[in-house]
Every structure is written in structure tokens, then in C-alpha cells.
CSV table of C-alpha atoms and ligand atoms in Angstrom, one decimal:
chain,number,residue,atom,x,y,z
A,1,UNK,CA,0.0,0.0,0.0
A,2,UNK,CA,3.0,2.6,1.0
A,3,UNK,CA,4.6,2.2,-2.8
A,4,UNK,CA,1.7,4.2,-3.6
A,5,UNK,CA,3.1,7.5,-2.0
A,6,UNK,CA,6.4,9.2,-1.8
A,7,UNK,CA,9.2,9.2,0.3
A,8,UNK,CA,11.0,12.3,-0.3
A,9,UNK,CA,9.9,13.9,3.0
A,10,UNK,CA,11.9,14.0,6.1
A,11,UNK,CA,10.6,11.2,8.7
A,12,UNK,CA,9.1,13.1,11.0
A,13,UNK,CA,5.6,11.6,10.5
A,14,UNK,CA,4.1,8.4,11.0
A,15,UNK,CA,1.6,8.8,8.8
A,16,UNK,CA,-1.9,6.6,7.4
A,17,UNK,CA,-1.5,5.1,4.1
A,18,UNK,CA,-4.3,6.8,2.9
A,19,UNK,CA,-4.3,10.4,1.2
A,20,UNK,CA,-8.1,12.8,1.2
A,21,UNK,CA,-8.6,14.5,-1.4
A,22,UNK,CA,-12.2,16.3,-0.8
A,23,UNK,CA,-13.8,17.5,1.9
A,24,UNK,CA,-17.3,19.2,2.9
A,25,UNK,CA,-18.2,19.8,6.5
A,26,UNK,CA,-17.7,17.0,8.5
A,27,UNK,CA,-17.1,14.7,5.5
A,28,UNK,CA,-13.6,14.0,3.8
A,29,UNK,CA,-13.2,11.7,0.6
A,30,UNK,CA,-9.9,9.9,-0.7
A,31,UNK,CA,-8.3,9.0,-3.8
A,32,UNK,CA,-10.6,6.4,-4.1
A,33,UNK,CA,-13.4,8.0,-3.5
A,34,UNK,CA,-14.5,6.2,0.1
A,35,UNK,CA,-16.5,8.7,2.0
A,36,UNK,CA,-15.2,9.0,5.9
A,37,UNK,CA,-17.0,11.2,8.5
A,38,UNK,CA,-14.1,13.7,10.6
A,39,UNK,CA,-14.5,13.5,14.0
A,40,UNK,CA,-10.6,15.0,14.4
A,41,UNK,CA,-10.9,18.3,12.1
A,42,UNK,CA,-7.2,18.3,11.3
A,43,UNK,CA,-6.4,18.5,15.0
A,44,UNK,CA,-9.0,21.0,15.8
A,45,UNK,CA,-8.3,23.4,12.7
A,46,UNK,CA,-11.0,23.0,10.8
A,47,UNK,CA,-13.5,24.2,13.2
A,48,UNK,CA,-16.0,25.4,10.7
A,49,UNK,CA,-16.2,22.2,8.5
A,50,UNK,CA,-14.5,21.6,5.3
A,51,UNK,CA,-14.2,23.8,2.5
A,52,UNK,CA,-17.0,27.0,3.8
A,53,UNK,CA,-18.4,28.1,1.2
A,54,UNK,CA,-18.0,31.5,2.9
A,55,UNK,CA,-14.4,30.7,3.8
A,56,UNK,CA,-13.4,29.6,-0.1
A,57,UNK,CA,-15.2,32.8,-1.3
A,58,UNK,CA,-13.0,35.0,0.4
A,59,UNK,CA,-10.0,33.5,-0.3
A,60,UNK,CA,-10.7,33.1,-3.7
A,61,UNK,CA,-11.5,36.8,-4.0
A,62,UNK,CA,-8.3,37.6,-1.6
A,63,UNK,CA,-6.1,35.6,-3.8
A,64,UNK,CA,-7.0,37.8,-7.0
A,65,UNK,CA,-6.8,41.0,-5.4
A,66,UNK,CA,-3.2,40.9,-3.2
A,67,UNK,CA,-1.4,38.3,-1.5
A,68,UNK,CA,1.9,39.7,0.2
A,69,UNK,CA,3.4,43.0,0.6
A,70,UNK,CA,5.6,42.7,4.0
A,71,UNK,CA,5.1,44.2,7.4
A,72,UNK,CA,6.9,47.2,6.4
A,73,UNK,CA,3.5,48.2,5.3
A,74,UNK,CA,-0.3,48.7,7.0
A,75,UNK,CA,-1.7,45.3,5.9
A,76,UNK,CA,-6.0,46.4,6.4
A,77,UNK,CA,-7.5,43.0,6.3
A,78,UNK,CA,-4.8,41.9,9.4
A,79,UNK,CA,-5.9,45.6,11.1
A,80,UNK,CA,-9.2,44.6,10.4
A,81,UNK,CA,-8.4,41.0,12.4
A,82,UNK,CA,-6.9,42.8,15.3
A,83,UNK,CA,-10.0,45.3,16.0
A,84,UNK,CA,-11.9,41.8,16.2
A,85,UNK,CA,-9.8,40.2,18.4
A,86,UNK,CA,-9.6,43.3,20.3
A,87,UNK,CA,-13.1,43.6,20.7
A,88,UNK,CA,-13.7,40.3,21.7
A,89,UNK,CA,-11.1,40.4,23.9
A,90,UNK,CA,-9.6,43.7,25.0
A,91,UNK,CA,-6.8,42.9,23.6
A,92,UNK,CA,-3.9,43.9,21.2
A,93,UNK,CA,-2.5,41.6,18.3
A,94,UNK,CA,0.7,40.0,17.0
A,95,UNK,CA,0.0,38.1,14.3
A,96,UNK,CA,2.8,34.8,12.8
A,97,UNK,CA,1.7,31.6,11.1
A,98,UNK,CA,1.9,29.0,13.7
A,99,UNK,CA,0.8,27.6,17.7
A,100,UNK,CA,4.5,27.0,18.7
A,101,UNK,CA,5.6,30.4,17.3
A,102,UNK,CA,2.7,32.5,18.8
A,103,UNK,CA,3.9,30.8,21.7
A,104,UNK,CA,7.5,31.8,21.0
A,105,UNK,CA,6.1,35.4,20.8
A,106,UNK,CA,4.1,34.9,24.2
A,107,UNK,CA,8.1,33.4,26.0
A,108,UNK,CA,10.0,36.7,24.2
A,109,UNK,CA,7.3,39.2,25.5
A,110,UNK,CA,6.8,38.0,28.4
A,111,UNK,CA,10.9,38.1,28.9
A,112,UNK,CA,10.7,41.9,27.7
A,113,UNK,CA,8.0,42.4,30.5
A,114,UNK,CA,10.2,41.2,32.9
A,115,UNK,CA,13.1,42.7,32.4
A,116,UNK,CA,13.0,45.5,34.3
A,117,UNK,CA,12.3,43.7,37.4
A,118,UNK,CA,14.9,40.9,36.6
A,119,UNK,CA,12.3,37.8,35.8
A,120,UNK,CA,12.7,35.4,33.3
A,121,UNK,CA,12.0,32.4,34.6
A,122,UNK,CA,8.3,30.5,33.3
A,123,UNK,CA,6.9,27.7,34.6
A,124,UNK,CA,4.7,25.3,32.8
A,125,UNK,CA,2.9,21.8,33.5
A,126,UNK,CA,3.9,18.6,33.4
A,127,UNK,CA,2.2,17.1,30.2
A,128,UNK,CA,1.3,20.3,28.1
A,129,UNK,CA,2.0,20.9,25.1
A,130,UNK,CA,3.3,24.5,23.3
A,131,UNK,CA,4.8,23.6,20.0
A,132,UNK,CA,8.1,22.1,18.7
A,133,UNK,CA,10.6,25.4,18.6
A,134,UNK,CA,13.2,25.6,21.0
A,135,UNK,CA,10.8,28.3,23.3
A,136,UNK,CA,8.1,26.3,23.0
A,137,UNK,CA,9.6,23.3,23.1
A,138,UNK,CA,11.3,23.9,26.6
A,139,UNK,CA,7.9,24.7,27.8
A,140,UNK,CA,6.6,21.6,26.6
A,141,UNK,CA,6.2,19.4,29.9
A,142,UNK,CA,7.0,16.0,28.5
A,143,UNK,CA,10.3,14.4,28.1
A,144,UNK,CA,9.6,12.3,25.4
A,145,UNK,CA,9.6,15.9,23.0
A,146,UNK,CA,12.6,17.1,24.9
A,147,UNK,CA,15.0,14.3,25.3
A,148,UNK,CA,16.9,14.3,21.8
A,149,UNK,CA,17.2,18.3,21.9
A,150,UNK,CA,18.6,19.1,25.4
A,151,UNK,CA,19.9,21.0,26.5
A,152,UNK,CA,16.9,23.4,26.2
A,153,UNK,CA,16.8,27.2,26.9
A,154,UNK,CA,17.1,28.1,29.9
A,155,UNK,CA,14.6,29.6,32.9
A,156,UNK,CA,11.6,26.6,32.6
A,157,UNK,CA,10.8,24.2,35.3
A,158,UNK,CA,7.3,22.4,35.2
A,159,UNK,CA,5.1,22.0,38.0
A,160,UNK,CA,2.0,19.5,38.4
A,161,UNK,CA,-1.7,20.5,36.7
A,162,UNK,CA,-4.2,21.1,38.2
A,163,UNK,CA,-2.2,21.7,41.3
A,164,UNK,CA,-2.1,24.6,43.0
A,165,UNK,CA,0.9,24.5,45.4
A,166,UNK,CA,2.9,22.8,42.6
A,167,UNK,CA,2.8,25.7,41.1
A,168,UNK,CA,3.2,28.2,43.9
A,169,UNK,CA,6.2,26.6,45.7
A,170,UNK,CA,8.2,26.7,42.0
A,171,UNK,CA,7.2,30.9,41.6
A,172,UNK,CA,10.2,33.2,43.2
A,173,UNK,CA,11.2,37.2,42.2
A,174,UNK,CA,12.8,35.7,39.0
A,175,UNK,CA,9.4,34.4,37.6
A,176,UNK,CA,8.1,36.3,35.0
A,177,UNK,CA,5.0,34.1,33.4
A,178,UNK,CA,3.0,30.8,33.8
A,179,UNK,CA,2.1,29.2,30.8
A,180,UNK,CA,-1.0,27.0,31.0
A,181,UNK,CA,-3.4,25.1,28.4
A,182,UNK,CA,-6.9,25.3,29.4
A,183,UNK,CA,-7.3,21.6,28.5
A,184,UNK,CA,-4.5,19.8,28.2
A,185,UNK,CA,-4.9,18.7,24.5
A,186,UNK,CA,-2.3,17.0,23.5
A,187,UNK,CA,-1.5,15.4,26.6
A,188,UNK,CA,-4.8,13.6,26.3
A,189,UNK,CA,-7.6,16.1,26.7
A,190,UNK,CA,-7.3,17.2,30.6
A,191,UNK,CA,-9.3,20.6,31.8
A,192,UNK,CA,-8.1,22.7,34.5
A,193,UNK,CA,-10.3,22.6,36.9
A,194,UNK,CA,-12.1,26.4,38.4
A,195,UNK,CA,-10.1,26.4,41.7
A,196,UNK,CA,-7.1,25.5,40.0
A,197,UNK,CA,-7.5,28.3,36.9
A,198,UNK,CA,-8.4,30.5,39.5
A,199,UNK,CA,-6.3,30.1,42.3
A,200,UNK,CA,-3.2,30.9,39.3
A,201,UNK,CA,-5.0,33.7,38.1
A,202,UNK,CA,-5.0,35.1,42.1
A,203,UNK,CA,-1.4,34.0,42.9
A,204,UNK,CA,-0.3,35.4,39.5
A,205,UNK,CA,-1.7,38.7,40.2
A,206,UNK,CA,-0.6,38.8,43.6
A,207,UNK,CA,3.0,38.4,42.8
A,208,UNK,CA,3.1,40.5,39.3
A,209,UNK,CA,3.9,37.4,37.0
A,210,UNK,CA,1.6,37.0,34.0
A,211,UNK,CA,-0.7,34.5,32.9
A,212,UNK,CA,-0.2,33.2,29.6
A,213,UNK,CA,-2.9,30.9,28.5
A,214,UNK,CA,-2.3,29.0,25.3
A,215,UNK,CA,-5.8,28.5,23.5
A,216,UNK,CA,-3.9,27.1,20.3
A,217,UNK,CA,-6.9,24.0,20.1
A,218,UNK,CA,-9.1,25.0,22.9
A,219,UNK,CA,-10.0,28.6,21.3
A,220,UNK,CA,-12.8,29.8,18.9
A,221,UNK,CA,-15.3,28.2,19.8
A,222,UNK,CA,-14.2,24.3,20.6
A,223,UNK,CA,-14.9,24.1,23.8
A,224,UNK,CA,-18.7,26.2,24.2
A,225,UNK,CA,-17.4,29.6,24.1
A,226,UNK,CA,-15.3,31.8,21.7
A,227,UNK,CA,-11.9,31.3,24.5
A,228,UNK,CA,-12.0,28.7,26.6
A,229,UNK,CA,-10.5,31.0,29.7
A,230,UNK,CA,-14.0,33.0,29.7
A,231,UNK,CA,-15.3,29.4,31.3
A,232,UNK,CA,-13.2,30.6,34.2
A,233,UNK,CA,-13.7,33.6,35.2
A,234,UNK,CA,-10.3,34.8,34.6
A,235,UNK,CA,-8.6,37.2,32.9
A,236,UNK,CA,-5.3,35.9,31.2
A,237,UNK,CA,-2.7,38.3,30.2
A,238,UNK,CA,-1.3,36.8,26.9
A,239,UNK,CA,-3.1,34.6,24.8
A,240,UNK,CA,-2.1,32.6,22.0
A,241,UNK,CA,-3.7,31.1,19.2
A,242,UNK,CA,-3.7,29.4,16.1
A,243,UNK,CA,-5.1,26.0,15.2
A,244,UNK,CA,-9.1,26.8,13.9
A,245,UNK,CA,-7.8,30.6,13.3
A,246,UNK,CA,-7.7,30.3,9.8
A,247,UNK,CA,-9.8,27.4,9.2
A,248,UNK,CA,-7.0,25.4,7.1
A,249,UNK,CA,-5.4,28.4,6.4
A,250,UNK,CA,-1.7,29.0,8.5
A,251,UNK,CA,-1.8,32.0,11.2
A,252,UNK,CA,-0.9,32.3,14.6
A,253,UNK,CA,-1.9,35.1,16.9
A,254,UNK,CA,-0.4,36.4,20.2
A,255,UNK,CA,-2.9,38.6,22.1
A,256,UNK,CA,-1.5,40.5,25.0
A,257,UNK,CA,-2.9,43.5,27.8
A,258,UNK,CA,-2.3,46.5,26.4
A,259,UNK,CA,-0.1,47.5,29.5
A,260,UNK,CA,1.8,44.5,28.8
A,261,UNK,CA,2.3,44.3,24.8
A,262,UNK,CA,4.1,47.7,26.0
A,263,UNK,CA,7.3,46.0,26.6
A,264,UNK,CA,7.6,45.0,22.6
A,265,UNK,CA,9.1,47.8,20.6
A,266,UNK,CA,9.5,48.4,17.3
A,267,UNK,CA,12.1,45.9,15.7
A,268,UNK,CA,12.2,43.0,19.1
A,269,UNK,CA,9.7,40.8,17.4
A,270,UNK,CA,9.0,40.4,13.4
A,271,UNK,CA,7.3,37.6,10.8
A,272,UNK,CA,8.0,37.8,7.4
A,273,UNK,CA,4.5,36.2,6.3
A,274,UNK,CA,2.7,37.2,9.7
A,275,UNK,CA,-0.9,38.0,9.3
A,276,UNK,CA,-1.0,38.2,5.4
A,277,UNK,CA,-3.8,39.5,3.4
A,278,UNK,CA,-4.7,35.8,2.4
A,279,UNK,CA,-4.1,34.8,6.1
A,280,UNK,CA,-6.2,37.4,7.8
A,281,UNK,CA,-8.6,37.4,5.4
A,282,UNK,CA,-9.4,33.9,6.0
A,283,UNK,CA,-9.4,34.2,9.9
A,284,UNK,CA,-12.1,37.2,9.5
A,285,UNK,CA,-14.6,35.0,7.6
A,286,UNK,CA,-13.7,32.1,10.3
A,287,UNK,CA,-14.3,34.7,12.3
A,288,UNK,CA,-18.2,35.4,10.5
A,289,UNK,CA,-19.1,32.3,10.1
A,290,UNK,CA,-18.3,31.2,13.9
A,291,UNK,CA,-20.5,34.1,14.8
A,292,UNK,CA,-23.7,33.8,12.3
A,293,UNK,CA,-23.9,30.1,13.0
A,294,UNK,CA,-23.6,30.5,16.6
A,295,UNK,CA,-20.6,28.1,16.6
A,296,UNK,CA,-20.0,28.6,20.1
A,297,UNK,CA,-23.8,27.9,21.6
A,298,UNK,CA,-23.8,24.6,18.6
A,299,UNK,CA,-20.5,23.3,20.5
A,300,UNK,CA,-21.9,23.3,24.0
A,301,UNK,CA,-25.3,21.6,22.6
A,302,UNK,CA,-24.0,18.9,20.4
A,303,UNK,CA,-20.8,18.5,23.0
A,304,UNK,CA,-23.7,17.6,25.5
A,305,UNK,CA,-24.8,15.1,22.8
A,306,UNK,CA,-22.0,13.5,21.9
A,307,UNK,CA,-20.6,13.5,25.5
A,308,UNK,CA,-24.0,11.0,26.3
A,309,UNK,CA,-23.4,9.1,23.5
A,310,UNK,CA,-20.1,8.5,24.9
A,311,UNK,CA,-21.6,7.9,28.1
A,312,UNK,CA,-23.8,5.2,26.6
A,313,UNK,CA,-20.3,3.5,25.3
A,314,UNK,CA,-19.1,3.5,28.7
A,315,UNK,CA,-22.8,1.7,30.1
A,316,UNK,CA,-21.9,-0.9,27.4
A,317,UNK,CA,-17.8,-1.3,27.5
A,318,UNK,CA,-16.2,-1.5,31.0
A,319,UNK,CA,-12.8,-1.3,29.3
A,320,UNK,CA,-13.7,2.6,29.1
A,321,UNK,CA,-12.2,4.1,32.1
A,322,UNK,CA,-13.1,7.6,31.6
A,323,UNK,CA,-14.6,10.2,29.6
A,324,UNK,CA,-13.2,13.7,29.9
A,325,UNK,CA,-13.4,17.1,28.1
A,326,UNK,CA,-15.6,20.6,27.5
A,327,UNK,CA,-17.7,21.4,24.3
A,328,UNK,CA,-16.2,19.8,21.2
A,329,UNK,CA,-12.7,18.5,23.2
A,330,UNK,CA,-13.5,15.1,24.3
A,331,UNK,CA,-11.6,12.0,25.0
A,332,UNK,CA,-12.2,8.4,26.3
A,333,UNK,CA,-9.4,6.6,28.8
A,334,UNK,CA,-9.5,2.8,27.9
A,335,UNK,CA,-8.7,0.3,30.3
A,336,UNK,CA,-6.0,-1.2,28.2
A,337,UNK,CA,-3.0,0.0,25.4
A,338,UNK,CA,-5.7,-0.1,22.3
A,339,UNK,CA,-6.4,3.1,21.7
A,340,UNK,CA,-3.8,3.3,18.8
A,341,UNK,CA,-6.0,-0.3,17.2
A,342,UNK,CA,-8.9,1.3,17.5
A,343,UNK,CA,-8.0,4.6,15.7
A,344,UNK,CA,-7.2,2.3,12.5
A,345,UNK,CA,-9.8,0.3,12.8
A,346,UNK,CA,-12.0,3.0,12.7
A,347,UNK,CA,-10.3,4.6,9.6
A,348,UNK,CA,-11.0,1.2,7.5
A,349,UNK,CA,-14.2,1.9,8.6
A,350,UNK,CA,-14.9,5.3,7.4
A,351,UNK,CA,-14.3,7.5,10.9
A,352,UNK,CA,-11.5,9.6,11.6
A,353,UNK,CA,-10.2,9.7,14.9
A,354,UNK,CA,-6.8,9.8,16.5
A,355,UNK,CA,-5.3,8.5,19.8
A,356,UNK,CA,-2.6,10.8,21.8
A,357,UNK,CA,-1.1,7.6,23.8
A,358,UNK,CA,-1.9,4.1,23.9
A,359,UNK,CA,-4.7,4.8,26.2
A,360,UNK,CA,-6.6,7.9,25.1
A,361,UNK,CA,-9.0,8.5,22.1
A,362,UNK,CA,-9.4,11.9,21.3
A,363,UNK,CA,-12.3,13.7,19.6
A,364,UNK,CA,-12.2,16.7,18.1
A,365,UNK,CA,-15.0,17.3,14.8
A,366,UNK,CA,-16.1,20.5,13.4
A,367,UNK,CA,-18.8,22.1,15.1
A,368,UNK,CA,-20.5,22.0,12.4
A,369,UNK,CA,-20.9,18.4,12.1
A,370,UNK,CA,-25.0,16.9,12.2
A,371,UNK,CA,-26.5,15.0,14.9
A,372,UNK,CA,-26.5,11.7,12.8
A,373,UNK,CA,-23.0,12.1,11.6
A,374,UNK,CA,-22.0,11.9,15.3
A,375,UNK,CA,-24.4,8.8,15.8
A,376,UNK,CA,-22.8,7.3,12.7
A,377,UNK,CA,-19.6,8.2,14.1
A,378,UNK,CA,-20.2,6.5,17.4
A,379,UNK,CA,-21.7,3.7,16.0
A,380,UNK,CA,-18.5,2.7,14.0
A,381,UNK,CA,-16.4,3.2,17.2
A,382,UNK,CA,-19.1,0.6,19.0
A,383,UNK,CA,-18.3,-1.6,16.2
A,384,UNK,CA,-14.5,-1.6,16.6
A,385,UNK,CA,-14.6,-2.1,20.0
A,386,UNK,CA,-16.9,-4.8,20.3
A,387,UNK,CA,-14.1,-6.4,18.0
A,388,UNK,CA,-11.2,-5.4,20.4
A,389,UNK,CA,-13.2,-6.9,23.2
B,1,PLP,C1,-0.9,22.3,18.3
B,1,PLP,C2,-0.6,23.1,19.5
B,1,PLP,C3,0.5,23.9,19.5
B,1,PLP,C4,1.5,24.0,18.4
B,1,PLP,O1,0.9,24.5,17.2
B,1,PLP,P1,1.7,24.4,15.8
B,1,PLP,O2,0.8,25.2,14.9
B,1,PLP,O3,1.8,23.0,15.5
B,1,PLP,O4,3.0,25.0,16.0
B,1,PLP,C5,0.8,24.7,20.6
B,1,PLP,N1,-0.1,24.6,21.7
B,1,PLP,C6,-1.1,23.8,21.7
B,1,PLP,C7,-2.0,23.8,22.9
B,1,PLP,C8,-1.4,23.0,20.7
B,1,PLP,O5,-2.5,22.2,20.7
């Protein structure tokens, strides 16, 4: 079956032997023609469904109008971007092409910020995930990305989620940030809980360290609400995102307090490509089409229902240990190392899912995806597992 692609990319994936070439909504087709329903959305990036017809329109009409000029110049769809982002969250807008480096924004402003005072040190959790460049990277809680690189840069040290005095007894004068995922995503779909968010939020404030919050897969809409932080009452003070922000189309964003994306000056941070006309015209009409469909509301209602049909599973299969997640970001623990058997099993069936270890299935479909789709969807993964079992 692998003759049938190439090998002339680096190794760095382990990828299916099957190649889509057509999607619509929550449906993708491959090159030979089978029909599979998408209960992953490219890792949570195609929020909105496949191919939009709002989201195509405008990049077709971007494409023929301007592409590229360079930052050197005002770029008015990316202005345009910012205001939204600005009014949705108070506040202001870097824009780059990736999670990890709108995380790598997040680690060099909130180093400027502390400057002054002498911080520079970040702590992260254990088992988070921030991207795959050297900042990001050494933020990344989890050996298993970090051994092969070390040494890393310098200033990180991880404490435990979801624990409070983990966190507390690693913050000294030299901290200047604490980055945090909402839900965990990659390490296998783990929400902070409220005392937790909270209680960093307070200490944070308390002893002038900012909050970073990286919403790279739980923002726009995935998990019930446009940011998953306004679940929490909190107030970050950097956020970053990327993922669903484009709807297929690369861009990052790092949005910071005003009073803190003070500390960047002209010339400390730059991206060649960085919130392009065809990049920030796509994440405007993701924008309009998470608002005019009510994305956020159709998250928390079909979440509900996908989350009981889940439940259900569980009533039925005692090797599921847990179901966990918020919205649109769900996962089921299993009892036993099959999750990875189950993912392909379910792709010779027609679903899309993926597994991030040997234990955890992840779910992440558009929110746009129809009540049976999801029924269809779970009725695969009954299918698989009553073979597993
Ligand atoms: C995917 C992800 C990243 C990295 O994003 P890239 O675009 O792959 O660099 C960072 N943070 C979180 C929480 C992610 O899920």
C-alpha cells in the first residue's frame, strides 16, 4: 500500500496510508473515493467544516486581489483581524503563522516584560504541550519531546496541573510568566479545573507574574465559548492562538494586555509572512461564520450530545475508564493499550479519529458536524470495539 506514495519527505511523521482528497463539512473523501466522516478536524483546525463556502469565497477573491506586501506596510485586512480580536477580547495583536511560534512570541514578550524587574524564569505543567521550537519546546512538559534536543533554553521548570501548590512553591522574584493550556490537548484532553485556573489567576496577580494561557486547540469556539478562559472567570494576560484561526489556512496570533504588549518595541519581534492578506482574510470570515452560526452555543449543545453518547459506550464497554473534556474536546481513557488499534480500525471503517497515547482516544470534529453524523460516528467506534473486546 506505501509504494503508492512518496518518500522524499523527512521522517518526521508516521503517517496513514491513505491520502483525502475532498472535503465538505464533516465529511472528507480519498483517492478512491471512500466517504469517511471527521471526528478529528485536522487536530482541531477546521472548526467550521471543510471547504465553507464563505471561507473559499473569500480566499478566492483575496487571492485575485493581493497576496503579500511585507510588514513594512499597514496590511487592512490583518488591522481589520486585530480590532476583532480586540473587541472580543480587550486585547492587542501580534500576528505569525503557527501555535508554537505565537507561543514563542508569548516566552520573548513575556521576557521583555520582565526585564526590568529581573524575571525570566516560566513555569509550565507537566504534560502540556506548546509547539516544537526551541521556546516552545522547553515549555513543553513532556520528556519524550525534549530528550533528543537538550539542552533546552534556559529559565523553565514544570510544576503539576491542576495543582495549586505545585505551582506556587516553583514561583520566586525571578518568575516572570506561567504558561497554561486550558485543556490539556495533547496530553490527552485534561481541563483545568475552576479552583485550580483560578487560584493561578490570584497568585499570578498577587505576585506580578503573567498568565499566559495558550488556546492554540481549545480557542474559537471548541470548547462552548469563543476562548476557553471565559469558562473561568479569569482574565489571562497573553493569549495565544492558532489551530481553527484560519480554518485550514496557517496563522498564529499572540494577544497580549495593552499595559503588557508595552514591553515590545519596534524591531524586538517580526514575521516575514505574519498575518498576510490571504491569512487574515481567512481568519475574519472564520471569524463570521463562527459568529452567524452561533458556533459557540452549537458546540456546547452537540458536545452535551456526543458526550452522552459516549456515556452510553461506557454503560456498554467496561474497558472505558473515563470520559473527559468541555464542548467539542473530548476524549475516552481505555482500560487497556488499544487506543492506537482502535484509531485504525476505525479509519478502515470510514471514521476519523486519533489517539494521543496508547490509552486515550481523542475527539475533536467541526462544530459544524450533524446529529446523525455523530451517531454514525459512534456507531462505527461501537463496532470496533466490540471487536477489540
Ligand atoms: C498544536 C498546539 C501547539 C502548536 O501549534 P503548531 O501550529 O503545530 O506550532 C501549541 N499549543 C497547543 C496547545 C497545541 O495544541
Amino acid at each position: 500500500m506505501n509504494e503508492m506514495f512518496s518518500s522524499y519527505t523527512i521522517g518526521t511523521y508516521k503517517r496513514f496510508p491513505l491520502a483525502f482528497v475532498k472535503g465538505e463539512g464533516a465529511k472528507l473523501w480519498d483517492s478512491e473515493g471512500k466517504e469517511y466522516i471527521d471526528f478529528l478536524s485536522g487536530i482541531s483546525v477546521c472548526n467550521i467544516g471543510h471547504c465553507h463556502p464563505k471561507l473559499v469565497e473569500a480566499i478566492q477573491k483575496q487571492a485575485g486581489l493581493l497576496l503579500h506586501t511585507s510588514n513594512l506596510f499597514h496590511i487592512l485586512p490583518q488591522e481589520k483581524l486585530a480590532e476583532r480580536l480586540y473587541n472580543l477580547t480587550g486585547m492587542l495583536s501580534f500576528f505569525c503563522n503557527s501555535g508554537a511560534e505565537a507561543n514563542e512570541a508569548a516566552i520573548k514578550l513575556a521576557r521583555a516584560y520582565g526585564k526590568a524587574k529581573g524575571r525570566y524564569k516560566i513555569i509550565s505543567a507537566l504534560n502540556s504541550f506548546h509547539g516544537r521550537t526551541f521556546g516552545a519546546l522547553s515549555a513543553t512538559g513532556q520528556k519524550k519531546y525534549q530528550e533528543k534536543f537538550q539542552p533546552l533554553l534556559p529559565g523553565f521548570s514544570y510544576a503539576l496541573f491542576n495543582d495549586l501548590s505545585s505551582f506556587a512553591s516553583l514561583m520566586d522574584d525571578e518568575t516572570c510568566a506561567v504558561i497554561l493550556e486550558p485543556v490539556q490537548g495533547e496530553g490527552g484532553i485534561h481541563p483545568a479545573t475552576k479552583e485550580f485556573l483560578q487560584g493561578i489567576y490570584k497568585l499570578c496577580r498577587e505576585r506580578d507574574i503573567l498568565l499566559i494561557l495558550d488556546e492554540v486547540q481549545t480557542g474559537l469556539g471548541r470548547c462552548g465559548t469563543m476562548f476557553c478562559y471565559q469558562l473561568y472567570d479569569v482574565v489571562p494576560d497573553i493569549i495565544t492562538l492558532a489551530k481553527s484561526l484560519g480554518g485550514g489556512i496557517p496563522i498564529g496570533a499572540m494577544l497580549a494586555k495593552p499595559e503588557v504588549a508595552k514591553a515590545f518595541a519596534p524591531g524586538d519581534h517580526a514575521s516575514t509572512f505574519g498575518g498576510n492578506f490571504l491569512a487574515t482574510t481567512a481568519a475574519l470570515a472564520v471569524l463570521d461564520i463562527i459568529e452567524e452560526e452561533k458556533l459557540c452555543e452549537r458546540a456546547q449543545v452537540i458536545g452535551n450530545f456526543f458526550k452522552e453518547k459516549l456515556e452510553e459506550l461506557k454503560k456498554i464497554f467496561p474497558c472505558i475508564r473515563e470520559i473527559r473534556g468541555i464542548g467539542m474536546m473530548l476524549a475516552v481513557e481505555l482500560d487497556s493499550p488499544i487506543a492506537r488499534e482502535v484509531v485504525s480500525r476505525a479509519l478502515e471503517k470510514g471514521l476519523i479519529i486519533n489517539a494521543t497515547s496508547d490509552y486515550v482516544i481523542r475527539f475533536l470534529p467541526p462544530l459544524v458536524i450533524k446529529q446523525e453524523e455523530i451517531e454514525k460516528g459512534i456507531s462505527i467506534l461501537k463496532e470496533v470495539l466490540n471487536e477489540l473486546l
